[in-house]
């Protein structure tokens, strides 16, 4: 079993739809949770960073962490064609830990 | 803020030659940088952790004599792929640690070995 599981998709939705992206994990030591967006042939771009359980909102993006279920989500409201990319979840343990563990990434396409 | 650059963005080389990739944190100091490898439609695989002024820590299965890492300053880490072979062709991405456990990624370097 992988430490972090993420549905690779591809996921295709119409413009304006609400998108839900999810990851599950098995390591209860993870406390820092991140979502990255990666366009084709580019490096990942940090979208959201969350510590422990709870919600965090930034514009059209909302990140949720449920540590009891070992489940994290990223919601995109009013999706735009420019949101088409691969979304990677990542997580790490106690502060100071060096390694991020990534999910496989979900390929998302927003259709105009 | 938190910009990381990589150079070159792409490189083509002949089998047996060595290639150096630079990773720079442009607007912050990074005592720790990371090197990843990414195959098409796959996630990032951590190759090594680079700490300024000390030897890099390599992940299991990564040949340290083949992938030489140097982190000579707080803003620069280099990855040298020695005696490159076609199977080394990949997308190499660096990141720099910016506070807590966030990492900021460079744009990547596409290496093609003929």
XYZ file of N, CA and C in Angstrom:
678
model
N 0.853 -1.208 0.000
C 0.000 0.000 0.000
C 0.880 1.246 0.000
N 0.555 2.182 -0.903
C 1.302 3.419 -0.946
C 0.950 4.260 0.266
N 1.916 5.104 0.677
C 1.651 5.993 1.811
C 0.573 7.003 1.477
N 0.552 7.466 0.236
C -0.429 8.451 -0.214
C -1.082 7.930 -1.493
N -2.399 7.896 -1.472
C -3.140 7.427 -2.633
C -3.925 8.597 -3.230
N -3.822 8.717 -4.550
C -4.545 9.784 -5.248
C -5.023 9.242 -6.578
N -6.278 9.448 -6.859
C -6.844 8.978 -8.115
C -6.205 9.746 -9.260
N -5.552 9.052 -10.183
C -4.837 9.756 -11.259
C -5.741 10.368 -12.314
N -7.035 10.027 -12.260
C -7.949 10.549 -13.274
C -7.736 9.846 -14.602
N -7.916 10.497 -15.735
C -8.149 11.933 -15.843
C -9.585 12.323 -15.468
N -9.710 13.572 -15.033
C -10.986 14.130 -14.642
C -11.296 15.282 -15.585
N -12.486 15.225 -16.178
C -12.880 16.248 -17.141
C -14.235 16.813 -16.725
N -14.300 18.139 -16.562
C -15.544 18.779 -16.118
C -15.789 20.027 -16.954
N -17.049 20.502 -17.021
C -17.323 21.725 -17.776
C -16.915 22.965 -16.984
N -16.638 24.002 -17.698
C -16.285 25.278 -17.083
C -17.384 25.725 -16.127
N -16.958 26.226 -14.972
C -17.910 26.691 -13.975
C -18.273 25.652 -12.931
N -17.930 24.409 -13.174
C -18.261 23.335 -12.230
C -17.393 23.431 -10.984
N -17.888 22.796 -9.927
C -17.088 22.647 -8.714
C -16.303 21.336 -8.835
N -15.013 21.439 -8.611
C -14.142 20.273 -8.728
C -13.707 19.822 -7.346
N -13.726 18.532 -7.138
C -13.277 17.957 -5.868
C -12.147 16.984 -6.150
N -11.005 17.242 -5.555
C -9.836 16.373 -5.692
C -9.494 15.833 -4.310
N -9.090 14.568 -4.247
C -8.917 13.935 -2.943
C -7.655 13.097 -2.862
N -7.188 12.951 -1.646
C -6.079 12.035 -1.355
C -6.360 11.353 -0.020
N -5.954 10.109 0.063
C -5.968 9.408 1.340
C -4.538 9.028 1.690
N -4.308 8.844 2.967
C -2.957 8.501 3.381
C -3.006 7.521 4.538
N -1.885 6.875 4.790
C -1.870 5.834 5.817
C -1.005 6.207 7.021
N -0.114 7.176 6.868
C 0.824 7.521 7.933
C 0.213 8.578 8.858
N -0.110 8.187 10.068
C -0.755 9.112 11.000
C 0.186 10.216 11.484
N 1.468 10.102 11.157
C 2.435 11.131 11.560
C 2.366 12.375 10.684
N 1.725 12.270 9.539
C 1.631 13.436 8.657
C 0.833 14.543 9.333
N 1.394 15.755 9.310
C 0.702 16.891 9.901
C 0.632 18.086 8.961
N 1.475 18.096 7.951
C 1.525 19.211 7.022
C 1.031 18.714 5.662
N 0.087 19.427 5.101
C -0.571 18.961 3.888
C -0.563 20.072 2.847
N -0.198 19.711 1.649
C -0.071 20.683 0.585
C -0.734 20.209 -0.686
N -1.167 21.154 -1.470
C -1.635 20.888 -2.822
C -0.773 21.696 -3.782
N -0.308 21.007 -4.810
C 0.481 21.653 -5.845
C -0.249 21.519 -7.171
N -0.075 22.501 -8.034
C -0.602 22.461 -9.391
C 0.586 22.400 -10.335
N 0.513 21.512 -11.291
C 1.612 21.373 -12.237
C 1.073 21.395 -13.656
N 1.501 22.403 -14.411
C 1.179 22.449 -15.819
C 2.178 21.584 -16.565
N 1.791 21.181 -17.755
C 2.621 20.272 -18.536
C 4.024 20.842 -18.733
N 5.023 20.044 -18.447
C 6.427 20.394 -18.651
C 6.875 21.572 -17.789
N 6.211 21.758 -16.665
C 6.589 22.802 -15.718
C 6.756 22.205 -14.335
N 7.410 22.942 -13.454
C 7.529 22.497 -12.087
C 6.243 22.713 -11.313
N 6.029 21.979 -10.224
C 4.822 22.167 -9.406
C 4.791 23.543 -8.738
N 3.604 24.073 -8.642
C 3.382 25.387 -8.023
C 2.540 25.178 -6.768
N 3.020 25.698 -5.637
C 2.288 25.530 -4.385
C 0.979 26.315 -4.420
N -0.122 25.595 -4.182
C -1.445 26.225 -4.163
C -1.932 26.463 -2.740
N -1.896 25.413 -1.955
C -2.460 25.492 -0.613
C -1.550 24.748 0.358
N -1.478 25.287 1.558
C -0.667 24.669 2.611
C -1.505 24.669 3.882
N -1.651 23.506 4.508
C -2.489 23.377 5.682
C -1.757 22.598 6.756
N -1.906 23.051 7.966
C -1.333 22.323 9.094
C -2.455 21.671 9.876
N -2.337 20.362 10.097
C -3.276 19.579 10.896
C -4.677 19.609 10.269
N -5.689 19.322 11.041
C -7.046 19.233 10.505
C -7.678 20.607 10.350
N -8.675 20.666 9.471
C -9.402 21.912 9.298
C -9.522 22.308 7.850
N -10.086 23.490 7.655
C -10.288 24.033 6.317
C -9.450 25.277 6.112
N -9.097 25.512 4.858
C -8.407 26.746 4.506
C -8.901 27.184 3.145
N -9.229 28.454 3.042
C -9.776 28.970 1.796
C -8.878 30.047 1.234
N -8.709 30.013 -0.099
C -7.927 31.039 -0.774
C -8.553 31.270 -2.137
N -9.353 32.311 -2.227
C -10.041 32.595 -3.486
C -10.995 31.480 -3.860
N -10.812 30.907 -5.027
C -11.694 29.840 -5.490
C -11.291 28.466 -4.953
N -10.215 28.413 -4.208
C -9.694 27.138 -3.725
C -9.959 26.955 -2.224
N -10.386 25.750 -1.870
C -10.563 25.396 -0.469
C -9.901 24.050 -0.214
N -9.050 24.028 0.797
C -8.410 22.777 1.190
C -9.020 22.295 2.489
N -9.281 21.006 2.562
C -9.827 20.401 3.778
C -8.941 19.244 4.201
N -8.745 19.133 5.499
C -7.963 18.034 6.049
C -8.777 17.381 7.150
N -8.953 16.079 7.057
C -9.613 15.306 8.099
C -8.630 14.237 8.557
N -7.902 14.550 9.618
C -6.876 13.615 10.074
C -7.486 12.345 10.649
N -8.676 12.429 11.196
C -9.285 11.228 11.779
C -9.571 10.191 10.703
N -9.879 10.674 9.503
C -10.149 9.769 8.382
C -8.947 9.611 7.462
N -7.897 10.361 7.741
C -6.702 10.364 6.890
C -7.088 10.675 5.451
N -7.740 11.817 5.311
C -8.339 12.180 4.028
C -8.206 13.675 3.840
N -7.694 14.078 2.674
C -7.616 15.506 2.381
C -8.275 15.782 1.047
N -8.779 17.002 0.916
C -9.491 17.380 -0.301
C -9.092 18.774 -0.737
N -9.224 18.997 -2.027
C -9.082 20.331 -2.605
C -10.320 20.582 -3.456
N -11.005 21.691 -3.162
C -12.174 22.078 -3.936
C -11.834 23.309 -4.769
N -12.259 23.271 -6.013
C -12.091 24.418 -6.899
C -13.479 24.874 -7.320
N -13.816 26.101 -6.968
C -15.121 26.651 -7.350
C -14.989 27.433 -8.642
N -16.107 27.511 -9.373
C -16.138 28.289 -10.608
C -14.906 27.963 -11.468
N -14.743 26.691 -11.759
C -13.539 26.245 -12.454
C -13.396 26.914 -13.824
N -12.154 27.175 -14.172
C -11.821 27.853 -15.410
C -10.933 26.963 -16.279
N -10.948 27.154 -17.587
C -10.043 26.360 -18.446
C -8.580 26.476 -18.021
N -8.202 27.621 -17.450
C -6.823 27.791 -17.009
C -6.487 26.927 -15.788
N -7.508 26.342 -15.163
C -7.267 25.420 -14.050
C -6.864 24.032 -14.543
N -6.939 23.816 -15.840
C -6.561 22.508 -16.393
C -5.081 22.258 -16.138
N -4.798 21.206 -15.399
C -3.424 20.898 -14.986
C -3.450 19.576 -14.232
N -2.293 19.178 -13.767
C -2.221 18.036 -12.856
C -2.094 18.566 -11.438
N -2.908 18.031 -10.545
C -2.901 18.469 -9.150
C -2.304 17.372 -8.280
N -1.296 17.747 -7.529
C -0.578 16.807 -6.689
C -0.811 17.147 -5.224
N -1.205 16.151 -4.451
C -1.218 16.357 -3.014
C 0.144 15.928 -2.471
N 0.535 16.544 -1.370
C 1.810 16.213 -0.743
C 1.669 16.406 0.759
N 2.433 15.665 1.502
C 2.333 15.766 2.954
C 3.647 15.379 3.611
N 3.804 15.820 4.854
C 5.008 15.479 5.590
C 4.688 15.430 7.084
N 5.692 14.952 7.856
C 5.482 14.715 9.273
C 5.753 15.930 10.135
N 6.359 15.719 11.275
C 6.549 16.804 12.223
C 7.407 17.899 11.616
N 7.267 19.094 12.130
C 7.988 20.238 11.600
C 9.480 19.959 11.618
N 10.109 20.293 10.539
C 11.538 20.046 10.412
C 11.836 18.816 9.594
N 10.801 18.004 9.361
C 11.012 16.826 8.516
C 11.404 17.266 7.117
N 12.219 16.488 6.497
C 12.779 16.887 5.215
C 11.941 16.477 4.020
N 11.225 15.399 4.155
C 10.663 14.794 2.952
C 9.187 15.077 2.774
N 8.829 15.371 1.549
C 7.432 15.410 1.169
C 7.093 14.097 0.490
N 5.938 13.570 0.821
C 5.453 12.378 0.143
C 4.315 12.817 -0.763
N 4.435 12.514 -2.036
C 3.470 12.982 -3.024
C 2.481 11.897 -3.402
N 1.285 12.339 -3.729
C 0.351 11.471 -4.407
C 0.727 11.376 -5.877
N 0.029 10.539 -6.581
C 0.346 10.296 -7.990
C -0.002 11.480 -8.874
N -0.923 12.321 -8.398
C -1.356 13.444 -9.213
C -2.631 13.116 -9.967
N -3.541 14.083 -10.044
C -4.790 13.933 -10.798
C -4.768 14.901 -11.967
N -4.952 14.373 -13.164
C -5.011 15.221 -14.351
C -6.420 15.769 -14.501
N -6.529 17.076 -14.492
C -7.827 17.750 -14.561
C -7.922 18.559 -15.842
N -9.049 18.416 -16.530
C -9.327 19.230 -17.712
C -10.653 19.943 -17.509
N -10.638 21.264 -17.689
C -11.850 22.068 -17.611
C -12.234 22.435 -19.045
N -13.388 21.993 -19.446
C -13.830 22.202 -20.828
C -14.649 23.484 -20.961
N -14.275 24.361 -21.906
C -15.016 25.626 -22.083
C -16.451 25.360 -22.529
N 7.330 36.418 -4.151
C 8.433 35.823 -3.417
C 8.517 34.318 -3.634
N 9.537 33.681 -3.031
C 9.748 32.239 -3.080
C 9.878 31.740 -4.509
N 10.800 32.326 -5.245
C 11.033 31.922 -6.626
C 12.280 31.057 -6.697
N 12.136 29.943 -7.398
C 13.249 29.024 -7.607
C 13.468 28.890 -9.112
N 14.687 29.045 -9.531
C 14.994 28.916 -10.960
C 15.865 27.701 -11.210
N 15.813 27.215 -12.414
C 16.663 26.108 -12.836
C 17.277 26.444 -14.176
N 18.494 25.973 -14.362
C 19.173 26.187 -15.635
C 20.036 24.981 -15.965
N 19.967 24.464 -17.159
C 19.115 24.925 -18.258
C 17.689 24.385 -18.126
N 16.796 24.860 -18.951
C 15.427 24.349 -18.929
C 15.333 23.048 -19.719
N 16.230 22.897 -20.680
C 16.282 21.622 -21.388
C 17.700 21.432 -21.913
N 18.085 20.183 -22.032
C 19.424 19.871 -22.520
C 19.397 18.531 -23.237
N 20.121 18.477 -24.341
C 20.305 17.240 -25.093
C 21.795 16.946 -25.098
N 22.148 15.733 -24.755
C 23.570 15.397 -24.716
C 23.786 13.998 -25.279
N 25.026 13.730 -25.575
C 25.384 12.405 -26.080
C 25.639 11.453 -24.922
N 25.398 10.194 -25.158
C 25.645 9.176 -24.150
C 27.105 9.197 -23.721
N 27.329 9.125 -22.421
C 28.684 9.131 -21.894
C 29.177 10.469 -21.405
N 28.474 11.528 -21.762
C 28.881 12.862 -21.309
C 28.219 13.183 -19.972
N 28.713 14.245 -19.343
C 28.148 14.678 -18.062
C 27.377 15.971 -18.255
N 26.335 16.132 -17.474
C 25.467 17.305 -17.580
C 25.266 17.903 -16.197
N 25.406 19.218 -16.101
C 25.200 19.893 -14.825
C 23.929 20.720 -14.891
N 23.110 20.593 -13.852
C 21.869 21.364 -13.731
C 21.973 22.227 -12.482
N 21.654 23.515 -12.631
C 21.712 24.435 -11.504
C 20.323 24.741 -10.961
N 20.247 24.883 -9.676
C 19.008 25.252 -8.993
C 19.311 26.419 -8.069
N 18.570 27.515 -8.261
C 18.806 28.708 -7.457
C 17.540 29.206 -6.785
N 17.647 29.561 -5.518
C 16.557 30.273 -4.851
C 16.842 31.757 -5.023
N 15.934 32.463 -5.673
C 16.222 33.826 -6.117
C 15.972 34.888 -5.051
N 15.001 34.675 -4.185
C 14.646 35.737 -3.245
C 14.584 35.248 -1.809
N 15.188 34.089 -1.548
C 15.263 33.621 -0.167
C 16.444 32.662 -0.065
N 16.889 32.469 1.146
C 17.996 31.555 1.379
C 17.452 30.182 1.729
N 18.058 29.182 1.170
C 17.575 27.817 1.356
C 18.711 26.938 1.858
N 18.653 26.593 3.132
C 19.673 25.687 3.643
C 19.460 24.277 3.121
N 18.249 23.994 2.709
C 17.935 22.660 2.213
C 17.278 22.759 0.843
N 17.801 21.999 -0.090
C 17.196 21.879 -1.408
C 17.015 20.401 -1.722
N 16.101 20.133 -2.604
C 15.766 18.757 -2.942
C 15.837 18.563 -4.456
N 16.206 17.361 -4.845
C 16.215 17.026 -6.266
C 15.253 15.872 -6.506
N 14.389 16.079 -7.503
C 13.387 15.085 -7.854
C 13.566 14.691 -9.317
N 13.012 13.548 -9.600
C 12.958 13.067 -10.973
C 11.497 12.731 -11.265
N 11.068 13.054 -12.456
C 9.673 12.799 -12.802
C 9.598 12.197 -14.196
N 8.993 11.012 -14.292
C 8.753 10.378 -15.570
C 7.381 10.817 -16.067
N 7.161 10.706 -17.378
C 5.890 11.172 -17.949
C 4.672 10.591 -17.235
N 3.742 11.449 -16.896
C 2.472 11.086 -16.266
C 2.669 10.379 -14.933
N 3.777 10.612 -14.306
C 4.018 10.048 -12.984
C 4.348 11.153 -11.998
N 4.290 10.791 -10.731
C 4.550 11.793 -9.709
C 6.054 11.995 -9.529
N 6.395 12.866 -8.627
C 7.790 13.190 -8.387
C 8.435 12.125 -7.498
N 9.634 11.745 -7.861
C 10.391 10.800 -7.060
C 11.589 11.534 -6.467
N 11.648 11.586 -5.156
C 12.758 12.266 -4.497
C 14.043 11.483 -4.733
N 15.062 12.184 -5.222
C 16.350 11.557 -5.456
C 17.288 11.784 -4.274
N 17.336 13.042 -3.831
C 18.304 13.375 -2.781
C 17.932 14.689 -2.122
N 18.421 14.833 -0.908
C 18.261 16.063 -0.137
C 19.627 16.714 -0.025
N 19.669 17.987 -0.363
C 20.930 18.711 -0.411
C 20.958 19.758 0.696
N 21.931 19.655 1.576
C 22.070 20.616 2.670
C 23.312 21.465 2.448
N 23.166 22.746 2.611
C 24.263 23.670 2.380
C 25.453 23.341 3.271
N 26.595 23.168 2.640
C 27.832 22.932 3.363
C 28.063 21.509 3.822
N 27.181 20.595 3.459
C 27.397 19.208 3.847
C 27.035 18.279 2.687
N 27.321 17.011 2.880
C 27.051 16.045 1.818
C 25.555 15.813 1.665
N 25.169 15.528 0.454
C 23.757 15.256 0.183
C 23.365 13.891 0.726
N 22.108 13.761 1.026
C 21.534 12.493 1.476
C 20.727 11.913 0.336
N 21.094 10.726 -0.104
C 20.462 10.119 -1.263
C 19.392 9.117 -0.836
N 18.350 9.047 -1.634
C 17.306 8.065 -1.399
C 17.791 6.684 -1.837
N 17.160 5.695 -1.277
C 17.534 4.319 -1.596
C 17.381 4.077 -3.092
N 18.401 3.467 -3.668
C 18.349 3.144 -5.081
C 18.915 4.213 -5.993
N 19.262 5.356 -5.457
C 19.842 6.433 -6.263
C 21.360 6.381 -6.125
N 22.043 6.295 -7.253
C 23.497 6.162 -7.241
C 24.146 7.515 -6.987
N 24.785 7.662 -5.855
C 25.385 8.952 -5.509
C 26.586 9.292 -6.373
N 27.254 8.265 -6.928
C 28.401 8.542 -7.792
C 27.964 8.945 -9.192
N 26.721 8.655 -9.511
C 26.207 9.018 -10.818
C 25.526 10.393 -10.782
N 24.850 10.647 -9.713
C 24.132 11.910 -9.554
C 24.839 12.711 -8.447
N 25.780 13.542 -8.875
C 26.582 14.310 -7.929
C 25.855 15.595 -7.569
N 25.727 15.837 -6.278
C 25.025 17.030 -5.810
C 25.965 17.878 -4.981
N 25.950 19.177 -5.276
C 26.762 20.126 -4.537
C 25.896 21.301 -4.123
N 25.953 21.669 -2.861
C 25.156 22.782 -2.339
C 26.115 23.753 -1.676
N 26.782 24.516 -2.532
C 27.911 25.325 -2.072
C 27.498 26.629 -1.397
N 26.287 27.085 -1.641
C 25.851 28.335 -1.017
C 24.381 28.218 -0.634
N 23.875 29.235 0.052
C 22.491 29.190 0.531
C 21.481 29.416 -0.587
N 21.962 29.714 -1.777
C 21.035 29.958 -2.879
C 21.301 29.087 -4.098
N 22.260 28.187 -4.029
C 22.615 27.416 -5.219
C 22.909 25.958 -4.878
N 22.249 25.071 -5.601
C 22.571 23.647 -5.548
C 22.712 23.168 -6.988
N 23.648 22.260 -7.210
C 23.830 21.728 -8.558
C 23.722 20.212 -8.542
N 23.157 19.697 -9.623
C 23.064 18.254 -9.846
C 23.835 17.951 -11.116
N 24.824 17.069 -11.012
C 25.581 16.658 -12.177
C 25.284 15.196 -12.463
N 24.764 14.944 -13.649
C 24.528 13.579 -14.093
C 25.785 13.138 -14.834
N 26.517 12.224 -14.249
C 27.788 11.808 -14.830
C 27.586 10.614 -15.764
N 28.377 10.607 -16.829
C 28.318 9.513 -17.804
C 26.855 9.156 -18.099
N 26.168 10.137 -18.620
C 24.720 9.976 -18.841
C 24.432 8.915 -19.898
N 23.349 8.198 -19.697
C 22.879 7.193 -20.637
C 21.420 7.468 -20.958
N 20.922 6.896 -22.045
C 19.535 7.175 -22.436
C 18.517 6.949 -21.318
N 18.755 5.977 -20.457
C 17.800 5.724 -19.367
C 17.780 6.834 -18.317
N 18.763 7.749 -18.395
C 18.772 8.900 -17.499
C 17.902 10.036 -18.025
N 17.410 9.886 -19.244
C 16.528 10.904 -19.811
C 15.282 11.034 -18.935
N 14.996 12.244 -18.528
C 13.879 12.456 -17.611
C 13.695 13.954 -17.391
N 12.716 14.267 -16.578
C 12.461 15.645 -16.157
C 12.995 15.764 -14.732
N 13.976 16.626 -14.540
C 14.583 16.795 -13.223
C 14.105 18.111 -12.629
N 13.598 18.037 -11.416
C 13.040 19.217 -10.760
C 13.711 19.396 -9.410
N 14.079 20.626 -9.111
C 14.614 20.907 -7.785
C 13.577 21.689 -6.991
N 13.745 21.667 -5.696
C 12.908 22.499 -4.838
C 13.769 23.035 -3.710
N 13.299 24.105 -3.120
C 13.990 24.701 -1.985
C 13.014 24.808 -0.832
N 13.501 24.485 0.330
C 12.635 24.519 1.500
C 12.480 25.956 1.973
N 11.207 26.370 2.100
C 10.938 27.739 2.513
C 10.060 27.790 3.737
N 10.630 27.586 4.886
C 9.860 27.668 6.116
C 9.038 26.422 6.377
N 8.880 26.051 7.624
C 8.083 24.876 8.013
C 8.404 23.708 7.076
N 7.386 23.180 6.456
C 7.624 22.061 5.553
C 7.145 22.331 4.150
N 7.095 23.577 3.772
C 6.734 23.870 2.391
C 7.971 23.832 1.514
N 7.766 23.444 0.305
C 8.846 23.447 -0.673
C 8.384 24.216 -1.903
N 9.288 25.004 -2.445
C 9.000 25.758 -3.655
C 9.841 25.166 -4.782
N 9.168 24.877 -5.868
C 9.790 24.123 -6.938
C 10.297 25.010 -8.064
N 11.370 24.535 -8.678
C 11.846 25.160 -9.881
C 11.017 24.700 -11.068
N 11.269 25.274 -12.242
C 10.471 24.951 -13.430
C 10.854 23.631 -14.080
N 11.944 23.016 -13.610
C 12.327 21.725 -14.161
C 13.322 21.825 -15.303
N 14.059 20.749 -15.492
C 15.018 20.625 -16.595
C 14.748 19.305 -17.305
N 14.507 19.409 -18.585
C 14.260 18.190 -19.362
C 15.576 17.732 -19.956
N 16.007 16.555 -19.569
C 17.260 15.980 -20.062
C 16.961 14.871 -21.050
N 17.556 14.973 -22.214
C 17.463 13.921 -23.222
C 18.869 13.448 -23.551
N 19.103 12.169 -23.357
C 20.418 11.593 -23.640
C 20.296 10.730 -24.893
N 21.078 11.076 -25.880
C 20.988 10.351 -27.155
C 21.903 9.132 -27.181
